[in-house]
XYZ file of C-alpha atoms in Angstrom:
426
model
C 14.096 14.125 5.886
C 12.173 11.935 7.918
C 13.025 12.113 11.055
C 11.692 9.747 13.626
C 11.568 9.121 17.164
C 10.372 6.449 18.762
C 7.501 3.427 17.482
C 5.224 5.423 18.888
C 5.703 8.789 16.144
C 5.969 6.730 13.650
C 2.848 3.911 13.990
C 1.546 8.250 13.314
C 3.334 8.872 10.189
C 2.553 4.783 8.763
C -1.413 4.910 9.647
C -2.300 8.963 9.132
C 0.540 9.165 6.716
C 2.970 10.974 7.832
C 0.529 12.794 10.474
C 1.755 14.254 14.576
C -0.137 16.183 16.167
C -1.556 20.130 15.984
C -0.004 22.970 14.909
C -0.719 25.967 13.338
C 0.836 28.629 11.074
C -1.185 32.104 9.895
C 0.331 34.069 6.980
C -1.071 37.676 6.897
C -3.627 38.088 4.658
C -2.658 41.508 2.801
C 0.398 43.812 2.370
C 1.336 47.490 1.907
C 2.254 48.693 -1.014
C 3.442 52.712 -0.328
C 1.720 54.398 1.992
C -2.359 52.846 0.768
C -3.199 49.070 0.948
C -3.367 46.978 -1.393
C -6.649 44.090 -1.115
C -5.091 40.943 -2.340
C -6.788 36.800 -2.290
C -6.895 35.103 0.067
C -6.478 31.265 -0.350
C -7.077 29.348 2.513
C -4.828 26.061 2.609
C -4.337 23.114 5.982
C -2.474 19.878 4.559
C -2.086 17.143 7.482
C 1.927 17.351 7.241
C 4.498 18.620 10.639
C 6.235 21.648 9.410
C 9.855 19.545 10.577
C 8.918 16.897 7.971
C 6.847 17.746 4.675
C 5.204 20.904 6.152
C 8.922 22.754 6.091
C 8.721 22.162 2.316
C 4.470 23.075 1.598
C 5.557 26.504 3.990
C 9.274 27.053 0.033
C 6.213 25.621 -2.028
C 3.403 28.365 -0.637
C 6.801 31.507 -0.783
C 7.135 30.529 -4.272
C 4.220 30.458 -4.879
C 3.503 34.171 -3.687
C 6.425 35.293 -5.547
C 4.775 34.337 -9.068
C 1.347 35.703 -7.768
C 2.091 39.018 -5.234
C -1.790 38.929 -5.813
C -2.522 36.363 -3.352
C -1.822 35.685 -0.286
C -1.675 32.080 1.104
C -2.397 31.110 4.840
C -0.603 27.846 5.457
C -1.663 24.983 8.371
C 0.124 23.080 9.164
C 0.183 19.523 11.154
C -4.158 20.067 10.326
C -5.487 16.322 10.825
C -7.585 16.000 13.953
C -11.211 14.349 12.119
C -13.999 16.985 14.137
C -11.943 19.921 12.819
C -11.570 18.787 9.945
C -14.900 18.520 9.595
C -16.598 21.115 10.478
C -13.551 22.946 9.143
C -15.807 21.558 5.600
C -19.162 22.347 6.748
C -17.674 25.930 6.861
C -18.920 28.379 4.977
C -15.770 29.555 2.785
C -13.881 29.211 4.955
C -10.714 26.704 4.171
C -10.325 25.995 0.506
C -7.881 23.332 0.325
C -7.857 20.408 2.854
C -5.495 17.827 2.996
C -7.437 14.366 4.096
C -7.022 10.456 4.218
C -8.383 8.361 1.950
C -11.239 6.487 3.913
C -11.963 10.627 4.559
C -12.325 11.522 1.302
C -14.536 8.836 0.597
C -16.697 9.950 3.787
C -16.942 13.236 1.990
C -17.424 13.006 -1.713
C -19.944 10.816 -0.951
C -21.741 13.527 1.867
C -20.202 16.315 -1.394
C -18.171 18.233 1.013
C -15.687 17.952 -1.703
C -15.581 19.029 -5.200
C -15.582 17.050 -7.881
C -11.634 17.186 -9.349
C -11.771 15.442 -13.150
C -12.150 18.063 -15.325
C -9.136 19.576 -13.319
C -7.431 16.581 -13.761
C -8.097 15.955 -17.167
C -7.178 19.422 -18.814
C -4.311 19.278 -16.964
C -3.030 16.202 -18.361
C -2.274 14.249 -14.684
C -3.173 11.422 -15.535
C -0.202 10.656 -17.756
C 2.035 13.325 -15.660
C 1.533 11.490 -11.699
C 2.060 7.739 -10.423
C -1.107 6.551 -10.687
C -1.816 5.701 -6.932
C -1.381 9.832 -6.328
C -4.499 9.498 -9.281
C -6.654 7.114 -7.648
C -6.101 7.471 -3.959
C -8.384 10.504 -4.859
C -10.820 9.026 -7.192
C -14.159 7.845 -6.414
C -17.349 6.541 -8.078
C -15.346 6.422 -11.348
C -15.018 10.226 -9.829
C -10.985 12.713 -8.826
C -12.241 14.117 -5.926
C -8.713 14.879 -4.854
C -5.151 14.569 -5.438
C -2.904 11.805 -3.343
C 1.196 13.879 -3.275
C 3.618 11.714 -2.106
C 3.414 7.662 -3.744
C 4.898 5.534 -1.216
C 5.107 1.617 -1.914
C 5.260 -2.102 0.556
C 8.233 -3.048 0.552
C 9.907 -5.874 0.810
C 13.581 -5.137 2.341
C 16.169 -7.067 2.982
C 20.306 -8.305 4.005
C 22.419 -8.537 0.950
C 25.132 -10.379 3.089
C 22.874 -12.853 4.600
C 21.722 -13.667 1.512
C 24.746 -13.654 -0.118
C 26.289 -15.525 2.709
C 23.754 -18.888 2.672
C 23.562 -18.543 -0.965
C 19.539 -17.148 -1.473
C 17.833 -15.572 -3.465
C 15.298 -12.971 -3.766
C 11.509 -14.667 -3.932
C 9.583 -13.887 -6.697
C 6.957 -16.488 -4.829
C 4.895 -17.697 -1.848
C 6.467 -20.573 -2.075
C 10.037 -19.422 -3.172
C 9.240 -17.181 0.091
C 8.537 -20.120 2.178
C 11.776 -21.903 0.899
C 14.191 -18.956 1.701
C 12.375 -18.912 5.470
C 12.864 -22.284 5.951
C 16.865 -22.066 5.366
C 17.087 -19.254 7.387
C 15.380 -20.483 10.370
C 18.539 -23.427 10.268
C 20.704 -21.390 11.074
C 19.085 -19.408 13.700
C 18.219 -16.298 12.145
C 15.456 -14.853 12.262
C 13.311 -14.240 7.896
C 10.739 -11.935 8.385
C 11.341 -9.065 11.299
C 8.152 -7.887 12.368
C 6.984 -5.753 15.755
C 3.844 -7.173 15.676
C 3.373 -5.462 19.324
C 2.536 -2.079 16.956
C 0.031 -3.809 14.694
C -0.492 -1.739 12.104
C 2.264 -3.716 11.281
C 0.647 -6.534 10.971
C -2.119 -4.650 9.278
C 0.050 -3.313 6.119
C 1.558 -6.495 5.886
C -1.674 -8.264 5.670
C -2.718 -5.737 3.111
C -0.182 -6.786 0.659
C -1.737 -10.134 0.090
C -5.266 -8.535 -0.127
C -4.168 -6.106 -2.781
C -3.674 -9.440 -4.159
C -6.543 -11.760 -3.842
C -9.023 -9.218 -3.587
C -7.815 -6.058 -4.227
C -9.529 -2.537 -2.652
C -13.009 -1.838 -4.072
C -14.006 -4.130 -2.461
C -13.755 -2.331 0.344
C -13.942 1.052 -0.655
C -16.637 0.678 -2.182
C -18.372 -0.887 0.765
C -17.067 1.397 3.193
C -19.707 2.482 6.269
C -22.667 0.742 5.342
C -23.393 -2.748 7.647
C -21.808 -6.112 8.166
C -23.630 -7.382 6.577
C -21.918 -5.581 2.853
C -18.672 -7.014 4.489
C -19.521 -10.458 4.588
C -19.015 -12.041 1.646
C -15.826 -9.769 0.765
C -14.181 -12.389 -2.162
C -11.238 -13.150 -0.966
C -10.533 -12.538 2.175
C -10.428 -16.618 2.926
C -7.579 -16.555 0.669
C -5.531 -14.030 1.714
C -5.988 -14.803 6.195
C -5.254 -18.132 5.109
C -1.480 -16.722 2.822
C -1.081 -15.391 5.900
C -1.139 -17.707 8.243
C 1.411 -20.616 6.325
C 3.730 -17.053 6.261
C 3.063 -17.000 10.015
C 4.569 -21.214 10.521
C 6.749 -20.613 8.805
C 8.717 -16.911 9.068
C 7.614 -14.753 11.084
C 8.951 -14.933 14.742
C 5.962 -15.689 17.678
C 7.867 -13.567 19.651
C 7.485 -10.881 17.207
C 4.138 -9.296 19.400
C 6.631 -8.795 21.961
C 8.351 -6.101 19.860
C 7.893 -3.034 18.299
C 8.514 -2.064 15.063
C 11.769 0.045 16.044
C 12.943 -2.688 18.064
C 12.171 -4.671 14.431
C 14.786 -2.623 12.749
C 16.524 -3.058 14.750
C 16.576 -6.649 14.844
C 16.944 -5.841 10.754
C 20.149 -3.849 10.737
C 21.623 -6.507 13.548
C 21.615 -8.826 11.192
C 19.445 -10.885 13.252
C 16.519 -11.019 10.845
C 16.825 -11.336 7.474
C 14.113 -9.566 5.878
C 11.964 -6.501 6.549
C 8.532 -5.716 5.319
C 7.891 -2.087 5.246
C 6.283 0.738 3.497
C 8.817 2.330 1.754
C 10.377 5.853 3.262
C 11.286 3.340 6.093
C 14.283 3.928 4.362
C 15.610 6.600 5.436
C 14.606 5.174 8.940
C 17.263 2.381 7.650
C 19.796 5.033 6.493
C 20.086 7.578 9.282
C 20.224 4.354 12.031
C 22.737 1.803 10.209
C 26.008 0.877 10.885
C 29.199 1.284 8.432
C 28.859 -1.815 6.377
C 25.547 -2.967 6.490
C 24.496 -3.850 2.995
C 20.968 -3.645 1.945
C 17.838 -4.176 -1.035
C 14.730 -4.338 -1.439
C 13.199 -7.737 -3.490
C 13.118 -6.723 -7.278
C 10.306 -8.054 -7.964
C 6.621 -8.274 -5.897
C 6.815 -11.597 -4.821
C 3.382 -12.675 -5.842
C 1.382 -14.563 -3.290
C -0.967 -16.011 -6.019
C -1.342 -16.992 -9.944
C -2.941 -14.356 -11.687
C -2.900 -10.876 -8.754
C -5.845 -8.778 -8.487
C -2.999 -5.888 -8.191
C 0.729 -7.433 -7.441
C 1.787 -4.687 -4.177
C 0.073 -2.431 -1.935
C 0.693 1.784 -2.210
C -0.542 4.780 -0.183
C -0.783 8.111 -2.433
C 0.001 10.062 0.633
C -1.806 12.599 2.451
C -5.042 13.740 -0.690
C -5.368 17.909 -1.651
C -9.343 18.105 -2.052
C -11.646 21.597 -2.688
C -13.890 22.514 0.013
C -17.525 22.439 -1.520
C -17.880 25.741 0.589
C -15.372 28.114 -1.006
C -15.846 30.913 -2.930
C -11.820 30.649 -4.138
C -13.107 27.338 -6.969
C -10.310 28.617 -8.998
C -7.226 29.748 -7.509
C -6.992 26.489 -5.472
C -7.126 24.847 -8.938
C -4.288 27.518 -10.415
C -2.557 26.638 -6.675
C -2.790 23.122 -7.520
C -1.442 22.884 -10.877
C 1.558 24.714 -8.948
C 2.240 22.992 -6.511
C 1.996 19.364 -8.952
C 4.684 21.589 -11.411
C 8.392 20.716 -11.937
C 9.507 23.826 -9.626
C 7.576 22.684 -6.967
C 7.929 19.141 -7.388
C 11.891 19.339 -7.673
C 11.830 20.571 -3.557
C 10.161 16.731 -2.532
C 12.791 15.544 -4.438
C 15.584 17.483 -3.341
C 14.852 16.731 0.236
C 14.879 13.050 -0.833
C 11.065 11.664 -1.033
C 9.662 10.627 -4.806
C 7.253 12.211 -6.503
C 4.220 12.466 -7.588
C 5.730 14.580 -10.974
C 7.742 11.544 -12.612
C 9.807 12.744 -14.814
C 11.365 14.995 -12.179
C 12.220 11.964 -10.039
C 16.521 10.943 -11.156
C 17.437 8.226 -9.218
C 20.912 7.666 -8.239
C 20.274 3.934 -6.609
C 19.414 0.813 -7.405
C 16.908 0.940 -4.314
C 15.431 4.103 -5.402
C 15.103 2.951 -8.726
C 13.136 -0.248 -7.638
C 10.497 1.510 -5.616
C 10.032 3.836 -8.642
C 9.493 0.432 -10.661
C 7.437 -0.812 -7.992
C 5.195 2.263 -7.400
C 5.122 2.559 -11.569
C 2.814 -1.032 -11.002
C -0.171 0.607 -8.880
C -3.418 0.747 -9.981
C -7.049 1.378 -8.683
C -6.361 -2.313 -6.380
C -3.372 -1.461 -5.149
C -4.811 0.933 -1.590
C -2.949 0.200 1.409
C -6.429 -1.465 3.180
C -5.523 -0.083 6.547
C -6.530 3.450 4.760
C -9.555 2.013 3.092
C -10.988 1.312 5.861
C -12.043 3.066 8.794
C -10.459 2.758 11.975
C -12.672 0.160 14.539
C -12.125 -2.252 11.423
C -8.468 -1.241 11.349
C -7.863 -1.881 14.854
C -9.703 -5.087 14.590
C -8.002 -6.327 11.608
C -5.316 -6.384 13.563
C -5.998 -8.368 16.746
C -6.619 -11.061 14.890
C -4.010 -11.405 12.473
C -2.170 -11.128 16.233
C -3.986 -13.739 17.002
C -3.564 -15.584 14.088
C 0.472 -15.672 15.434
C -0.018 -17.072 19.018
C -2.515 -19.212 17.658
C -4.924 -18.326 19.134
C -7.323 -17.617 16.354
C -7.496 -20.138 12.741
C -7.285 -18.462 9.510
C -10.612 -19.933 8.520
C -12.500 -18.232 11.393
C -10.727 -15.174 11.063
C -12.782 -12.869 8.681
C -16.124 -13.068 10.868
C -13.909 -12.173 13.695
C -13.470 -9.428 12.267
C -15.951 -8.170 11.682
C -17.906 -9.347 15.579
C -15.517 -7.302 16.753
C -15.963 -3.859 13.781
C -19.754 -4.154 14.672
C -19.489 -5.038 18.328
C -22.092 -1.951 19.580
């Protein structure tokens, strides 16, 4: 299960999809059989997860793979998330075979030819049908698949069931219903939404759940790496800021800028706040901290902020596994990916409490898990999380401006212009 210590640690897991610090794990590349040394094929794989979370699952998968393929020795490198080191690794001839990337990195490296088009591999193995849409779309750029996301994550609205039952409030499905119930909670002294805005990434995640409906994600991915002018006329972005401003005025306490994410979770668990918006794996954190008798759920249906939304909710595919263009082991690398997304390997994710990218191995035994999976099934090419599909400078700028909206320093109509000014200042 995911272990989270402090808001800073969890921030890295959200923004970089469960990343922490650099840690290397090396395996030897050959073994002795009797008195003779047998040459083995070598496969070098670098992933972003630390051993204490999903990295430990990968170690088990590698062990199983080597047992089934004694002629192959896998060198697995954990916590490989430093952007400079990743780029250097992709430029070395034959150094790495499979490297895990973030969404914005995948787009950059697909453009520059540092990773391979694996569309044919995906189609030959029927992965479009076997995996959730978000896991394929997270590795897709310009109609070609350059990688596969390994962990489906959705943005959810966790809510305190006891408070909803006590005040006779039903789950909202529209912006109007959401604002109405927020007013009811405010009238009885309960914070409608718990947001730890001191960690601004919480605001960017919330805002991304709005932009997926008003704007979609393609406009951002298409323009990633472009100049300011390319972003000036993003369709639906002003509408997204207007919606965020309405939610801010009715549902978010201004004092949220003085608390971090972990405090927002504590406020939710202690009943000070009725709703906690966050990514789906926050469920593990809530379960580890909640007291006996605390009952919570996730909204069964996504809140629809506008008529005819482009996508209904935002989601992530986790880290994206891509093949280096410099690899000389493409066949062996594809064989490992086939095993990784097989039933035998993916069951290990489920056993550790995660939702697998492979649809049929998930056997949810709680209403919350079933609801989250139903939301994962709703994902499409426009569901990608905003924070993963813009560069870090723009993500920071969006967080700053959203915080300013909460504190009344910036109006919705001037917000995007302010974001661009910060993002592209010299």
